[in-house]
Short mmCIF file of C-alpha atoms in Angstrom, two decimals:
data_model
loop_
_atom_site.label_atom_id
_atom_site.label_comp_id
_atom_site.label_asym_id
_atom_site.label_seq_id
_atom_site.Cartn_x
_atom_site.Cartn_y
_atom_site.Cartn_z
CA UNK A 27 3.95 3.75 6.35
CA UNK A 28 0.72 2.57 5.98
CA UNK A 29 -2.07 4.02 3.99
CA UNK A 30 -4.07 5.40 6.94
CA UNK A 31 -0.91 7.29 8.34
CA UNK A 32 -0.07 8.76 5.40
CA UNK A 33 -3.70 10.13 5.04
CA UNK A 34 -3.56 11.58 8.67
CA UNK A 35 -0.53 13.23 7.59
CA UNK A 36 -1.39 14.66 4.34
CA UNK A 37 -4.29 16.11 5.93
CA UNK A 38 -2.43 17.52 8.55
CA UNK A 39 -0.19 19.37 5.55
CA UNK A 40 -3.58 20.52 4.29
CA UNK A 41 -4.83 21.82 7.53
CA UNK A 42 -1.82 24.03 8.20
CA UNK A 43 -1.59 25.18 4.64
CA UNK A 44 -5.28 26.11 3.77
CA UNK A 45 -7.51 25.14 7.06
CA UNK A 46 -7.34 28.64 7.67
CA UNK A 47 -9.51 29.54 4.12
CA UNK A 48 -11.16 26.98 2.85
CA UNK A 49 -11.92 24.44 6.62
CA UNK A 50 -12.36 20.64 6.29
CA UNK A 51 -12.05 20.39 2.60
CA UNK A 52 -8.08 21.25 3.02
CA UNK A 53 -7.99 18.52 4.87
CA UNK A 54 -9.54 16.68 2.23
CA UNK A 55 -7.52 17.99 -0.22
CA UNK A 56 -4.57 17.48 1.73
CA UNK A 57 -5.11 13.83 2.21
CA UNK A 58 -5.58 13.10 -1.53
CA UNK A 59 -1.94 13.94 -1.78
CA UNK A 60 -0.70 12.41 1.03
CA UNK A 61 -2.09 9.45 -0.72
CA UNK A 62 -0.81 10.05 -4.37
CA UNK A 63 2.88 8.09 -3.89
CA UNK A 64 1.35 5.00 -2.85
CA UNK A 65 0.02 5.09 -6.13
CA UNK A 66 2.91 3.85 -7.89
CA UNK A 67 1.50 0.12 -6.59
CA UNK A 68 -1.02 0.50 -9.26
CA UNK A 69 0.60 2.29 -11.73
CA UNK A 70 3.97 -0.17 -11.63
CA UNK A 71 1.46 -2.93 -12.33
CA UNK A 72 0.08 -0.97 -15.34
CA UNK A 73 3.25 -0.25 -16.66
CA UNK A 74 4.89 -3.37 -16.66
CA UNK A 75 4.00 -7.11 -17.54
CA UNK A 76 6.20 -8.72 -14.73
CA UNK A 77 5.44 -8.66 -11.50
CA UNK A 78 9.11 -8.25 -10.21
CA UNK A 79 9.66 -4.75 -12.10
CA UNK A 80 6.10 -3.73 -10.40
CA UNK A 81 7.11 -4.38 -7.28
CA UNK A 82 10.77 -2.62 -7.20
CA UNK A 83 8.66 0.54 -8.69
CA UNK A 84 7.32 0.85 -5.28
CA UNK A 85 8.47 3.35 -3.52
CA UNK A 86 10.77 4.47 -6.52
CA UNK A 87 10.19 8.02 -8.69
CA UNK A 88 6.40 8.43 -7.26
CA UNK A 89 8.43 9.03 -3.67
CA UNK A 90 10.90 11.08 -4.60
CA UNK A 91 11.88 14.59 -4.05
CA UNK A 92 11.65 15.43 -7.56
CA UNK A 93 8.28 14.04 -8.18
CA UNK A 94 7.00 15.75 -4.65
CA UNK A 95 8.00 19.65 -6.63
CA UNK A 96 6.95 18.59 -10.18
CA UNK A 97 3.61 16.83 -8.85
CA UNK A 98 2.91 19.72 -6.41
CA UNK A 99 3.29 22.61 -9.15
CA UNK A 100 0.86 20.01 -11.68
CA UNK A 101 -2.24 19.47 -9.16
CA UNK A 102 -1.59 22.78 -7.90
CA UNK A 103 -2.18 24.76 -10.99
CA UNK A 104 -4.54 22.27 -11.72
CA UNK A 105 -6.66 22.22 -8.72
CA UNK A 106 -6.54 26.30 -8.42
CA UNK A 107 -8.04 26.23 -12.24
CA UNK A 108 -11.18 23.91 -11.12
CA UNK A 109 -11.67 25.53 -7.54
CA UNK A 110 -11.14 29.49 -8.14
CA UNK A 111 -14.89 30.22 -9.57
CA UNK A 112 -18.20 31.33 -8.22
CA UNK A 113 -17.96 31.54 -4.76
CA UNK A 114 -14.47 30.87 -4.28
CA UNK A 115 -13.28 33.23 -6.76
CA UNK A 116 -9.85 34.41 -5.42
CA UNK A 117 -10.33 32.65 -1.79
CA UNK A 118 -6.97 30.93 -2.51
CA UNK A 119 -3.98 31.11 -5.09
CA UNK A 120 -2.42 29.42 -7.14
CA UNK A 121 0.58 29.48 -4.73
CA UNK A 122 -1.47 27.73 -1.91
CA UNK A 123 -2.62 24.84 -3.84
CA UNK A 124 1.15 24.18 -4.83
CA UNK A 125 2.44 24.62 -1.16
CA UNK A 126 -0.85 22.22 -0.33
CA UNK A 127 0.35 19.52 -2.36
CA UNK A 128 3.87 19.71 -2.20
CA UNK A 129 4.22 19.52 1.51
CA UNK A 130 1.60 16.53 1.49
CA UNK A 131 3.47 14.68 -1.18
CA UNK A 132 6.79 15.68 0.12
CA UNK A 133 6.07 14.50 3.90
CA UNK A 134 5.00 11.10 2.82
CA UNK A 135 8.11 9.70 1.17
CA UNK A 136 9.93 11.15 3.88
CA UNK A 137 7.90 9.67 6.77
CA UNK A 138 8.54 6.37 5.03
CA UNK A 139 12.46 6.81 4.74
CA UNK A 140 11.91 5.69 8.23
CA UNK A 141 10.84 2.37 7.96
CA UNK A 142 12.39 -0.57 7.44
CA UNK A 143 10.64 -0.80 3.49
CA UNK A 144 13.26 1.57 1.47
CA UNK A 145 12.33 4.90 -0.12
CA UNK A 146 14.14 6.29 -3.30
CA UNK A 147 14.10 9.40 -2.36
CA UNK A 148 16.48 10.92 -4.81
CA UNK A 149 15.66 9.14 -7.67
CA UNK A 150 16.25 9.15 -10.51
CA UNK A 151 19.05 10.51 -9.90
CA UNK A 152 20.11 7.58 -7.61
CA UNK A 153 18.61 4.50 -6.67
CA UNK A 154 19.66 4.55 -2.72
CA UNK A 155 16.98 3.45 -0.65
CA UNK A 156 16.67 5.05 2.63
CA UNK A 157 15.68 3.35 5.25
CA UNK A 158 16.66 4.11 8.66
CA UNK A 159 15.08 1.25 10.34
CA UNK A 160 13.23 3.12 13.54
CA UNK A 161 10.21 2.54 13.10
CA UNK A 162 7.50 0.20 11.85
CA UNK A 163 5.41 0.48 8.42
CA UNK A 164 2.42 0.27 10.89
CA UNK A 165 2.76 1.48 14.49
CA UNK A 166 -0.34 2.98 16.77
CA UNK A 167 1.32 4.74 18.79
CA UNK A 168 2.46 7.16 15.93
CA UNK A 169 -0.89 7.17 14.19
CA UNK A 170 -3.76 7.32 16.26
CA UNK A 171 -2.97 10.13 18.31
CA UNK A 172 -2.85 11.98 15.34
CA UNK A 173 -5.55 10.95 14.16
CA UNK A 174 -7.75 11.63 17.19
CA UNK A 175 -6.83 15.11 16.76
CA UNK A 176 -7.09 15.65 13.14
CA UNK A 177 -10.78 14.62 13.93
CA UNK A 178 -11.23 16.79 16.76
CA UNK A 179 -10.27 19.96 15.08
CA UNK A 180 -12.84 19.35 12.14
CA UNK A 181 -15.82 20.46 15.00
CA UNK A 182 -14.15 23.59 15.24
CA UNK A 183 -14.66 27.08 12.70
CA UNK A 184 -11.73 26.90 10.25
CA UNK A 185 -10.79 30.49 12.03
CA UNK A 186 -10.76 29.21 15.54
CA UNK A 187 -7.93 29.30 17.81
CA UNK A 188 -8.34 25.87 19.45
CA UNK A 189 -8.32 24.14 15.43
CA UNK A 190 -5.35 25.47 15.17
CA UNK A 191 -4.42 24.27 18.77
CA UNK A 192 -5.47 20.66 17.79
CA UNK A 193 -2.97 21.00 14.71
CA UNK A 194 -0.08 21.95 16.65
CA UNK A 195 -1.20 18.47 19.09
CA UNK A 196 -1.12 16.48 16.39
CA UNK A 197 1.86 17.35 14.53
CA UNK A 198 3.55 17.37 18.09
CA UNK A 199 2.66 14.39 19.64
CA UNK A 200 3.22 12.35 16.58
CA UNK A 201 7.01 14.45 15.92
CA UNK A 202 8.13 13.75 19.43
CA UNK A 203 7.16 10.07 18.91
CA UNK A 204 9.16 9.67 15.81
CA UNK A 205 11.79 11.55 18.04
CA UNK A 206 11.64 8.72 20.41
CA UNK A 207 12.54 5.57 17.89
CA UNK A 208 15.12 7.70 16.52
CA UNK A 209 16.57 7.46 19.82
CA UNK A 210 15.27 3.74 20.91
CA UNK A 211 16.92 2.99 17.28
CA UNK A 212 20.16 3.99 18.64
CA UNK A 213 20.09 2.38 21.61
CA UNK A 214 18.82 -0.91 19.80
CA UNK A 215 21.92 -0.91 17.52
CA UNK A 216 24.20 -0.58 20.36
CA UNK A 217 22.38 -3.56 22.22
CA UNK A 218 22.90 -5.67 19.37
CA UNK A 219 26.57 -5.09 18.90
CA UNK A 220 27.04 -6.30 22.42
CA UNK A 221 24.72 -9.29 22.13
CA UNK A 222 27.03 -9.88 18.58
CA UNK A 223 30.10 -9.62 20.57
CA UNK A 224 29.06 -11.93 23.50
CA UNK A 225 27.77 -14.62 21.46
CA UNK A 226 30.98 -14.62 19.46
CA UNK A 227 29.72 -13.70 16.01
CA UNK A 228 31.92 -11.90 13.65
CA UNK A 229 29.19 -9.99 11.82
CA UNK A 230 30.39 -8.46 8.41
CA UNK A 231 27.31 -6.03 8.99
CA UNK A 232 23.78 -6.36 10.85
CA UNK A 233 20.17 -4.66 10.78
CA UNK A 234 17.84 -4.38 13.04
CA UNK A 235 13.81 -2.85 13.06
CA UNK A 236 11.03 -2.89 15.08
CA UNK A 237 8.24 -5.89 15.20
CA UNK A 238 5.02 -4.47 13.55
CA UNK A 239 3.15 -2.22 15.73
CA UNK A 240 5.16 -1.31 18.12
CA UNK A 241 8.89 -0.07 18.99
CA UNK A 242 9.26 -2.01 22.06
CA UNK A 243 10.38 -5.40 20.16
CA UNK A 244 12.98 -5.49 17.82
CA UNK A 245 13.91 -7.77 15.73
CA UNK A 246 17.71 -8.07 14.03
CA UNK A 247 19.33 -9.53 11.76
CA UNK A 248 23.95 -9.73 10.85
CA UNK A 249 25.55 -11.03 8.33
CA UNK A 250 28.71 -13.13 8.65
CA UNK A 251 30.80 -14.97 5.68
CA UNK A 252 28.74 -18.40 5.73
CA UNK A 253 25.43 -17.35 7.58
CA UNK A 254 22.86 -15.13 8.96
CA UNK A 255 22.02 -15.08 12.45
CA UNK A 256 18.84 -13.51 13.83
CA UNK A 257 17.51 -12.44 17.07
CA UNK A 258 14.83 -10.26 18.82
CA UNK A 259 14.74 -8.02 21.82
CA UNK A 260 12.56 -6.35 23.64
CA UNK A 261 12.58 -3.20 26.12
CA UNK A 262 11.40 -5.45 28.87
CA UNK A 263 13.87 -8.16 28.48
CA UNK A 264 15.53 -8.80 31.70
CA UNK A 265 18.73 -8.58 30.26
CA UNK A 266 19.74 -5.92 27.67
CA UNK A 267 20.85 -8.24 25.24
CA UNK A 268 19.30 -10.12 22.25
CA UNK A 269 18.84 -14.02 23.43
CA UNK A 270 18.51 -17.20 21.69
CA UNK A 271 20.21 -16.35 18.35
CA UNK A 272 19.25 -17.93 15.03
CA UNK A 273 21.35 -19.44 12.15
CA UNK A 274 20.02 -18.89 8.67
CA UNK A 275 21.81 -20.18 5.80
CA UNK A 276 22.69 -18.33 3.16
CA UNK A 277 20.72 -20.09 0.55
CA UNK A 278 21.08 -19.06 -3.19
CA UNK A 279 19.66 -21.90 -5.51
CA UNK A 280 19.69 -19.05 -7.90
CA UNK A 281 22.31 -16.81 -8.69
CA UNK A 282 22.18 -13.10 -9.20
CA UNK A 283 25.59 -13.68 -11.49
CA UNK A 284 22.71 -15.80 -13.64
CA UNK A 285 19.69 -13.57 -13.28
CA UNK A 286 19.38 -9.85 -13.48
CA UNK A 287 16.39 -10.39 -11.71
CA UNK A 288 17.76 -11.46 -8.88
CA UNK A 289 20.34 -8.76 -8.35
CA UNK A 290 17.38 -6.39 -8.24
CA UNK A 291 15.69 -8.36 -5.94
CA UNK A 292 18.89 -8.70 -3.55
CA UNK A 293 19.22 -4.86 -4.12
CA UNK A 294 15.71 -4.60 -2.83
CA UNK A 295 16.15 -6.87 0.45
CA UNK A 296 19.79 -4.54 0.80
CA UNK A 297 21.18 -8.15 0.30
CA UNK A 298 19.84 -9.96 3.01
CA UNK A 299 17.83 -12.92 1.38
CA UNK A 300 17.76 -16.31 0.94
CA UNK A 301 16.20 -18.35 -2.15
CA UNK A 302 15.54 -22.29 -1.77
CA UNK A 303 14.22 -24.40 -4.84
CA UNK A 304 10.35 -25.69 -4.03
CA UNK A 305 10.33 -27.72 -7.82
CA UNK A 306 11.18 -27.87 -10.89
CA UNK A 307 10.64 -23.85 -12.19
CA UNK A 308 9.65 -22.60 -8.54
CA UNK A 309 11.53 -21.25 -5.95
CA UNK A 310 10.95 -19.19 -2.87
CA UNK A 311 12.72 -15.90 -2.13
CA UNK A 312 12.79 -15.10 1.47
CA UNK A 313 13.36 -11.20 2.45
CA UNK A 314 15.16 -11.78 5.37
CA UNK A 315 15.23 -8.02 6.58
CA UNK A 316 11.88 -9.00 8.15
CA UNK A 317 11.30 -11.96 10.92
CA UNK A 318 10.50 -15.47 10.46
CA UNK A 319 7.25 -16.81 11.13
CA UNK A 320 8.86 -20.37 12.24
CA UNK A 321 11.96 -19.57 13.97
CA UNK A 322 12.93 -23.19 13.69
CA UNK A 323 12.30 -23.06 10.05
CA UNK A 324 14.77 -20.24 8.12
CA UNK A 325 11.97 -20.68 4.91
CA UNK A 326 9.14 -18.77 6.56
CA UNK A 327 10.44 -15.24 6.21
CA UNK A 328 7.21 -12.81 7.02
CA UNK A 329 7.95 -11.23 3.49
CA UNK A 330 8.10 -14.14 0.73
CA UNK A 331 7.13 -15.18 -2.74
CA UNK A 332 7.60 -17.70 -5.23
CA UNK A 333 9.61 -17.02 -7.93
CA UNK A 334 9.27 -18.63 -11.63
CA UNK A 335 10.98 -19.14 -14.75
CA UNK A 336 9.24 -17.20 -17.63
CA UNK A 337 10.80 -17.17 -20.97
CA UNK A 338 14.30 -15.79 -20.77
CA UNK A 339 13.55 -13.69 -17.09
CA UNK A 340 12.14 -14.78 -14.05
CA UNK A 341 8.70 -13.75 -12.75
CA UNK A 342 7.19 -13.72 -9.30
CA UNK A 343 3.71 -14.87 -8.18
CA UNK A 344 1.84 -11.73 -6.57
CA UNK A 345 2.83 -11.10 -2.90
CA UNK A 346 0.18 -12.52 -0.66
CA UNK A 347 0.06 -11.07 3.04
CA UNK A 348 0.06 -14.93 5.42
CA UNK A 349 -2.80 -14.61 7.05
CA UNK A 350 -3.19 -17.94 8.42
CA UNK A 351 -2.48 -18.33 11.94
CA UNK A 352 -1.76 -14.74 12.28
CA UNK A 353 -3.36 -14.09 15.18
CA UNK A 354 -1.25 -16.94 16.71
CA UNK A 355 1.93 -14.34 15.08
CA UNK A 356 0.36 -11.36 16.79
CA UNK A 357 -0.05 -12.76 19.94
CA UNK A 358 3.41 -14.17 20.39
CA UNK A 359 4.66 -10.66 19.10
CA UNK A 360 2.48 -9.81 22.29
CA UNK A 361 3.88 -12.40 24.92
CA UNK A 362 7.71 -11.91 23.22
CA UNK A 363 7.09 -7.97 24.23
CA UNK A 364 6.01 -8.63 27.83
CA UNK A 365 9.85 -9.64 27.99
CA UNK A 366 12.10 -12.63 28.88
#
């Protein structure tokens, strides 16, 4: 999820592993780690000279389980070395700091498993990205509940009951929330597989996630053997189905048979992509698992970049957020919620 959420969370790790010895600074502490994985953005680009292989190391070894127990039992011995002096000699051990950092690291790959993104989460062992669709990289509701309480409990003693109180709101409120799009996930998937069978698609295999910010619109995409068709929904529809389906073409002006590069891309989008020729040496790549800016036009995918020949590979421009007009997006993603 987004950096902000994953900071909440890390600190909340903190807080119940070391609030009770050291106050705010575990939730310092505990934040850093919650932050570590997304990391990997930086150190992918460091690492390697294309931008394609940068971007497929997101969310790859930095979010697994394995890094999460090597990464803990690092910082922790480290941080224990640098913070057991003076003062603080033998306020903590070596233990906590390891429990600290695993449980930050370790909750932050998992909390993004849930979202639409992809998280290698048993890598490298496997590449399978897991993504169960429920709930959106950036949602509100999740995160600023917790956050209001993570705050409140820093004006409390580190040995006070109601800190400890304000932990158990947090990690509660925000739990039963993620709770809740498991189950509105569900639900979702079922409407879908009605609206696919009253429209008279014969979908091979769909997906579906919630619009940013919220888990009241949904948007979905299924697969057939010429096509994709897409559709939203939302909780206040009138009628539980999706409406006013979409055809997409399946557009491939490159081939993964030709590129290597593109079967990691198509891995990446879990197949569901298009790519249409712009000129000579350019081409766009459209990830359709996310919604079209121009529903009239299938090459305005929310998540897109431009793709160009470089030697014997192909290279992509850097991935630039559309912020034109996006407070036009955000306020039909508003109006499109109200319901139909």
């Amino acid at each position: 999820m987004d950096s902000l959420t994953q900071i909440v969370l890390g600190a909340a790790c903190g807080e119940a592993v070391l609030g009770k010895k050291i106050g705010n600074r575990a939730l310092l502490f505990g934040a850093i780690g919650g932050t570590i994985p997304d990391l990997d953005v930086y150190v992918g680009s460091w690492i390697y000279g294309n931008e394609i292989d940068a971007m497929l190391f997101h969310r790859g070894f930095m979010h697994s389980i394995v890094f999460s127990v090597l990464a803990a039992i690092v910082l922790g011995w480290l941080v224990h070395k640098l913070y057991n002096w003076g003062k603080r000699l033998n306020m903590t051990t070596r233990n906590d700091w390891i429990s600290l950092f695993f449980w930050s690291l370790f909750t932050h790959p998992i909390l993004d498993a849930f979202t639409p993104y992809g998280t290698q989460l048993f890598a490298p062992f496997s590449n399978y990205r897991v993504a169960l669709n429920n709930i959106a990289v950036a949602d509100p509701a999740y995160t600023l509940p917790f956050l209001i309480c993570m705050i409140v409990l820093m004006f409390f003693k580190r040995t006070s009951v109601k800190r400890r109180l304000w932990l158990k709101w947090g990690i509660g409120i925000s739990s039963a929330y993620l709770i809740f799009t498991l189950g509105n996930k569900l639900y979702v998937d079922s409407v879908f597989r009605k609206s696919l069978k009253d429209a008279e698609i014969e979908a091979v295999r769909f997906t579906n996630q919630p619009a940013i910010f919220t888990n009241l619109l949904w948007y979905a995409i299924a697969e057939t053997e010429t096509d994709y068709y897409v559709g939203n929904y939302s909780l206040f529809d009138s009628k539980n189905r999706f409406l006013n389906f979409r055809k997409v073409p399946k557009q491939r002006d490159l081939n993964p048979a030709d590129y290597d590069d593109i079967k990691g891309l198509a891995w990446f989008s879990n197949w569901y992509y298009s790519i249409y020729k712009l000129k000579e040496n350019e081409y766009r790549y459209n990830d359709l698992r996310y919604p079209l800016l121009d529903e009239e036009d299938p090459n305005t995918s929310v998540f897109s970049f431009v793709l160009y020949e470089n030697g014997n590979r192909l290279n992509m421009r850097p991935f630039e957020p559309k912020f034109d007009g996006m407070g036009e997006v955000l306020k039909s993603i508003w109006e499109r919620t109200k319901g139909i």
